[in-house]
Amino acid sequence: MSLLEIVQKCDSAPYGPLTDYYTFTAHEGTPLGYLTPLVVKELKKETDTVAVDDEKKTVTILAQLDTCEKRTEAFVRLGDKWRAAKLFDVLEGWRNEKYAIYNPTGTVYFLMERAVTALFGVVTYGVHIVGFVPGKTAKDARIWVPRRALNKPTWPGYLDNTVAGGVGYPASLWETAVKECGEEAGLEPSYVEPRLTSTGVVSYLYRATDDLSDELSVIQPEVEYVMDLEMDEATIPAPADGEVESFELHTVDRVLELIKEGKFKPNTALITIDFLIRRGVIGVEQPGYVDILCHSHRKLPFPLLK
């Protein structure tokens, strides 16, 4: 596959109006996410939490849920009920971790269980870190690439970024990054903190399938905060929490081969391509260069963390 095709596998939701989906909105009408008809069918039973308008194709949080706490409690109850009833496979990956959904001012509108967020198509946030050993030139750098554990519920055995993790509430981005380095790669905060550099974000709308009869047709808007970790030759990351099978140190050329062979999880392929663009390894001569950049930094139509 070409690099553009790889990136499009991650930013895979169509551009333009998503007429087959309902819009999930705040009580005053602010769009918060996209909903599949499968999810809306269940939401029509939740009349104490949302109102469904089939003509406008909207699902709106009731105005009576007029505080962050009330909204959070309502969606905790809803998630617990759906999980107990085994309505959706995604809920088998329950994390007991809350993600924040924001309003237009960038403040928290309510909190939602991480496993439930995919069903509501709300924006989620992660931190992705590329650990690399520099060389004489950017093309001489080597990248630490982990293989996901074979028992992972999603993308088992695929290649990943050196360290990655979702940003749960109320953790900060930096706190999450340092914590994940310890949990996933066995790297101490005293090693990570002076070497870790924040380098930007990528954003995309991911959809695994366009078959609306399939639960995987949910649309997932994601913002990933990207960080670089410059490492020395002597430091070797090691699996620490069971989520990683192994780490290998690959040349840039080998990493590009593995990306094109489809060995990477889609969003981590995109983030690795972003790293190689920022380091000057991939340049303007790359076919589809502008489209690659656009698909890596998609404007999301929902309120975001400020």
PDB file of N, CA and C in Angstrom, residues 114-160:
ATOM      1  N   ARG A 114     -14.912   4.870  29.195  1.00  0.00           N
ATOM      2  CA  ARG A 114     -14.104   4.771  27.979  1.00  0.00           C
ATOM      3  C   ARG A 114     -14.700   3.807  26.956  1.00  0.00           C
ATOM      4  N   ALA A 115     -15.152   2.642  27.396  1.00  0.00           N
ATOM      5  CA  ALA A 115     -15.670   1.638  26.463  1.00  0.00           C
ATOM      6  C   ALA A 115     -16.945   2.087  25.774  1.00  0.00           C
ATOM      7  N   VAL A 116     -17.677   3.015  26.398  1.00  0.00           N
ATOM      8  CA  VAL A 116     -18.953   3.477  25.844  1.00  0.00           C
ATOM      9  C   VAL A 116     -18.749   4.559  24.782  1.00  0.00           C
ATOM     10  N   THR A 117     -17.629   5.283  24.856  1.00  0.00           N
ATOM     11  CA  THR A 117     -17.448   6.454  23.991  1.00  0.00           C
ATOM     12  C   THR A 117     -17.541   6.119  22.505  1.00  0.00           C
ATOM     13  N   ALA A 118     -17.050   4.946  22.112  1.00  0.00           N
ATOM     14  CA  ALA A 118     -17.087   4.588  20.688  1.00  0.00           C
ATOM     15  C   ALA A 118     -18.517   4.535  20.167  1.00  0.00           C
ATOM     16  N   LEU A 119     -19.456   4.098  21.001  1.00  0.00           N
ATOM     17  CA  LEU A 119     -20.852   3.979  20.571  1.00  0.00           C
ATOM     18  C   LEU A 119     -21.492   5.340  20.334  1.00  0.00           C
ATOM     19  N   PHE A 120     -20.988   6.372  21.006  1.00  0.00           N
ATOM     20  CA  PHE A 120     -21.572   7.711  20.887  1.00  0.00           C
ATOM     21  C   PHE A 120     -20.792   8.609  19.930  1.00  0.00           C
ATOM     22  N   GLY A 121     -19.714   8.098  19.369  1.00  0.00           N
ATOM     23  CA  GLY A 121     -18.975   8.850  18.363  1.00  0.00           C
ATOM     24  C   GLY A 121     -18.407  10.160  18.853  1.00  0.00           C
ATOM     25  N   VAL A 122     -18.095  10.239  20.155  1.00  0.00           N
ATOM     26  CA  VAL A 122     -17.546  11.470  20.724  1.00  0.00           C
ATOM     27  C   VAL A 122     -16.030  11.481  20.577  1.00  0.00           C
ATOM     28  N   VAL A 123     -15.449  12.664  20.669  1.00  0.00           N
ATOM     29  CA  VAL A 123     -14.003  12.805  20.518  1.00  0.00           C
ATOM     30  C   VAL A 123     -13.291  12.202  21.730  1.00  0.00           C
ATOM     31  N   THR A 124     -12.285  11.372  21.454  1.00  0.00           N
ATOM     32  CA  THR A 124     -11.434  10.852  22.518  1.00  0.00           C
ATOM     33  C   THR A 124      -9.999  11.298  22.265  1.00  0.00           C
ATOM     34  N   TYR A 125      -9.189  11.213  23.321  1.00  0.00           N
ATOM     35  CA  TYR A 125      -7.835  11.768  23.282  1.00  0.00           C
ATOM     36  C   TYR A 125      -6.828  10.718  23.739  1.00  0.00           C
ATOM     37  N   GLY A 126      -5.677  10.723  23.098  1.00  0.00           N
ATOM     38  CA  GLY A 126      -4.609   9.818  23.486  1.00  0.00           C
ATOM     39  C   GLY A 126      -3.260  10.506  23.405  1.00  0.00           C
ATOM     40  N   VAL A 127      -2.263   9.851  23.982  1.00  0.00           N
ATOM     41  CA  VAL A 127      -0.872  10.297  23.880  1.00  0.00           C
ATOM     42  C   VAL A 127      -0.088   9.185  23.203  1.00  0.00           C
ATOM     43  N   HIS A 128       0.639   9.528  22.141  1.00  0.00           N
ATOM     44  CA  HIS A 128       1.460   8.554  21.412  1.00  0.00           C
ATOM     45  C   HIS A 128       2.900   9.041  21.379  1.00  0.00           C
ATOM     46  N   ILE A 129       3.799   8.155  21.757  1.00  0.00           N
ATOM     47  CA  ILE A 129       5.211   8.507  21.887  1.00  0.00           C
ATOM     48  C   ILE A 129       6.041   7.626  20.958  1.00  0.00           C
ATOM     49  N   VAL A 130       6.872   8.265  20.144  1.00  0.00           N
ATOM     50  CA  VAL A 130       7.821   7.545  19.294  1.00  0.00           C
ATOM     51  C   VAL A 130       9.186   7.623  19.971  1.00  0.00           C
ATOM     52  N   GLY A 131       9.676   6.482  20.434  1.00  0.00           N
ATOM     53  CA  GLY A 131      11.009   6.412  21.018  1.00  0.00           C
ATOM     54  C   GLY A 131      12.017   6.083  19.933  1.00  0.00           C
ATOM     55  N   PHE A 132      13.053   6.884  19.829  1.00  0.00           N
ATOM     56  CA  PHE A 132      14.015   6.691  18.744  1.00  0.00           C
ATOM     57  C   PHE A 132      15.439   6.926  19.241  1.00  0.00           C
ATOM     58  N   VAL A 133      16.367   6.259  18.579  1.00  0.00           N
ATOM     59  CA  VAL A 133      17.795   6.467  18.810  1.00  0.00           C
ATOM     60  C   VAL A 133      18.323   7.265  17.632  1.00  0.00           C
ATOM     61  N   PRO A 134      18.789   8.494  17.829  1.00  0.00           N
ATOM     62  CA  PRO A 134      19.215   9.322  16.698  1.00  0.00           C
ATOM     63  C   PRO A 134      20.479   8.781  16.033  1.00  0.00           C
ATOM     64  N   GLY A 135      20.636   9.134  14.756  1.00  0.00           N
ATOM     65  CA  GLY A 135      21.848   8.800  14.020  1.00  0.00           C
ATOM     66  C   GLY A 135      22.511  10.065  13.519  1.00  0.00           C
ATOM     67  N   LYS A 136      23.479   9.907  12.619  1.00  0.00           N
ATOM     68  CA  LYS A 136      24.173  11.076  12.068  1.00  0.00           C
ATOM     69  C   LYS A 136      23.215  11.968  11.291  1.00  0.00           C
ATOM     70  N   THR A 137      22.250  11.354  10.612  1.00  0.00           N
ATOM     71  CA  THR A 137      21.211  12.099   9.903  1.00  0.00           C
ATOM     72  C   THR A 137      19.858  11.548  10.326  1.00  0.00           C
ATOM     73  N   ALA A 138      18.793  12.241   9.929  1.00  0.00           N
ATOM     74  CA  ALA A 138      17.448  11.778  10.284  1.00  0.00           C
ATOM     75  C   ALA A 138      17.184  10.381   9.738  1.00  0.00           C
ATOM     76  N   LYS A 139      17.715  10.086   8.551  1.00  0.00           N
ATOM     77  CA  LYS A 139      17.476   8.780   7.940  1.00  0.00           C
ATOM     78  C   LYS A 139      18.261   7.661   8.621  1.00  0.00           C
ATOM     79  N   ASP A 140      19.228   8.044   9.445  1.00  0.00           N
ATOM     80  CA  ASP A 140      20.011   7.040  10.167  1.00  0.00           C
ATOM     81  C   ASP A 140      19.414   6.707  11.532  1.00  0.00           C
ATOM     82  N   ALA A 141      18.346   7.389  11.898  1.00  0.00           N
ATOM     83  CA  ALA A 141      17.710   7.114  13.189  1.00  0.00           C
ATOM     84  C   ALA A 141      17.110   5.713  13.200  1.00  0.00           C
ATOM     85  N   ARG A 142      16.976   5.172  14.384  1.00  0.00           N
ATOM     86  CA  ARG A 142      16.289   3.886  14.560  1.00  0.00           C
ATOM     87  C   ARG A 142      15.140   4.082  15.550  1.00  0.00           C
ATOM     88  N   ILE A 143      14.084   3.324  15.344  1.00  0.00           N
ATOM     89  CA  ILE A 143      12.846   3.509  16.109  1.00  0.00           C
ATOM     90  C   ILE A 143      12.522   2.233  16.884  1.00  0.00           C
ATOM     91  N   TRP A 144      12.188   2.414  18.155  1.00  0.00           N
ATOM     92  CA  TRP A 144      11.740   1.277  18.964  1.00  0.00           C
ATOM     93  C   TRP A 144      10.271   0.977  18.646  1.00  0.00           C
ATOM     94  N   VAL A 145      10.036  -0.244  18.152  1.00  0.00           N
ATOM     95  CA  VAL A 145       8.697  -0.649  17.706  1.00  0.00           C
ATOM     96  C   VAL A 145       8.225  -1.845  18.540  1.00  0.00           C
ATOM     97  N   PRO A 146       7.140  -1.695  19.279  1.00  0.00           N
ATOM     98  CA  PRO A 146       6.594  -2.828  20.027  1.00  0.00           C
ATOM     99  C   PRO A 146       5.582  -3.623  19.199  1.00  0.00           C
ATOM    100  N   ARG A 147       5.476  -4.886  19.536  1.00  0.00           N
ATOM    101  CA  ARG A 147       4.410  -5.725  18.981  1.00  0.00           C
ATOM    102  C   ARG A 147       3.361  -5.917  20.068  1.00  0.00           C
ATOM    103  N   ARG A 148       2.103  -5.613  19.731  1.00  0.00           N
ATOM    104  CA  ARG A 148       1.023  -5.738  20.707  1.00  0.00           C
ATOM    105  C   ARG A 148       0.845  -7.197  21.130  1.00  0.00           C
ATOM    106  N   ALA A 149       0.520  -7.387  22.387  1.00  0.00           N
ATOM    107  CA  ALA A 149       0.323  -8.737  22.913  1.00  0.00           C
ATOM    108  C   ALA A 149      -0.769  -9.463  22.135  1.00  0.00           C
ATOM    109  N   LEU A 150      -0.616 -10.753  22.000  1.00  0.00           N
ATOM    110  CA  LEU A 150      -1.569 -11.548  21.226  1.00  0.00           C
ATOM    111  C   LEU A 150      -2.919 -11.684  21.923  1.00  0.00           C
ATOM    112  N   ASN A 151      -2.966 -11.381  23.215  1.00  0.00           N
ATOM    113  CA  ASN A 151      -4.244 -11.458  23.940  1.00  0.00           C
ATOM    114  C   ASN A 151      -4.944 -10.110  24.040  1.00  0.00           C
ATOM    115  N   LYS A 152      -4.426  -9.089  23.357  1.00  0.00           N
ATOM    116  CA  LYS A 152      -5.104  -7.787  23.354  1.00  0.00           C
ATOM    117  C   LYS A 152      -6.449  -7.925  22.643  1.00  0.00           C
ATOM    118  N   PRO A 153      -7.515  -7.294  23.162  1.00  0.00           N
ATOM    119  CA  PRO A 153      -8.826  -7.416  22.516  1.00  0.00           C
ATOM    120  C   PRO A 153      -8.898  -6.713  21.169  1.00  0.00           C
ATOM    121  N   THR A 154      -8.048  -5.717  20.952  1.00  0.00           N
ATOM    122  CA  THR A 154      -8.026  -5.006  19.672  1.00  0.00           C
ATOM    123  C   THR A 154      -6.631  -5.071  19.062  1.00  0.00           C
ATOM    124  N   TRP A 155      -6.582  -5.361  17.776  1.00  0.00           N
ATOM    125  CA  TRP A 155      -5.339  -5.383  16.996  1.00  0.00           C
ATOM    126  C   TRP A 155      -4.234  -6.233  17.647  1.00  0.00           C
ATOM    127  N   PRO A 156      -4.543  -7.459  18.066  1.00  0.00           N
ATOM    128  CA  PRO A 156      -3.502  -8.303  18.666  1.00  0.00           C
ATOM    129  C   PRO A 156      -2.404  -8.628  17.657  1.00  0.00           C
ATOM    130  N   GLY A 157      -1.163  -8.550  18.105  1.00  0.00           N
ATOM    131  CA  GLY A 157      -0.028  -8.905  17.261  1.00  0.00           C
ATOM    132  C   GLY A 157       0.418  -7.833  16.289  1.00  0.00           C
ATOM    133  N   TYR A 158      -0.309  -6.730  16.205  1.00  0.00           N
ATOM    134  CA  TYR A 158       0.089  -5.646  15.298  1.00  0.00           C
ATOM    135  C   TYR A 158       1.197  -4.807  15.934  1.00  0.00           C
ATOM    136  N   LEU A 159       1.915  -4.089  15.086  1.00  0.00           N
ATOM    137  CA  LEU A 159       2.958  -3.184  15.555  1.00  0.00           C
ATOM    138  C   LEU A 159       2.340  -1.869  16.007  1.00  0.00           C
ATOM    139  N   ASP A 160       3.043  -1.192  16.906  1.00  0.00           N
ATOM    140  CA  ASP A 160       2.469  -0.039  17.600  1.00  0.00           C
ATOM    141  C   ASP A 160       3.527   1.054  17.718  1.00  0.00           C
TER     142      ASP A 160
END
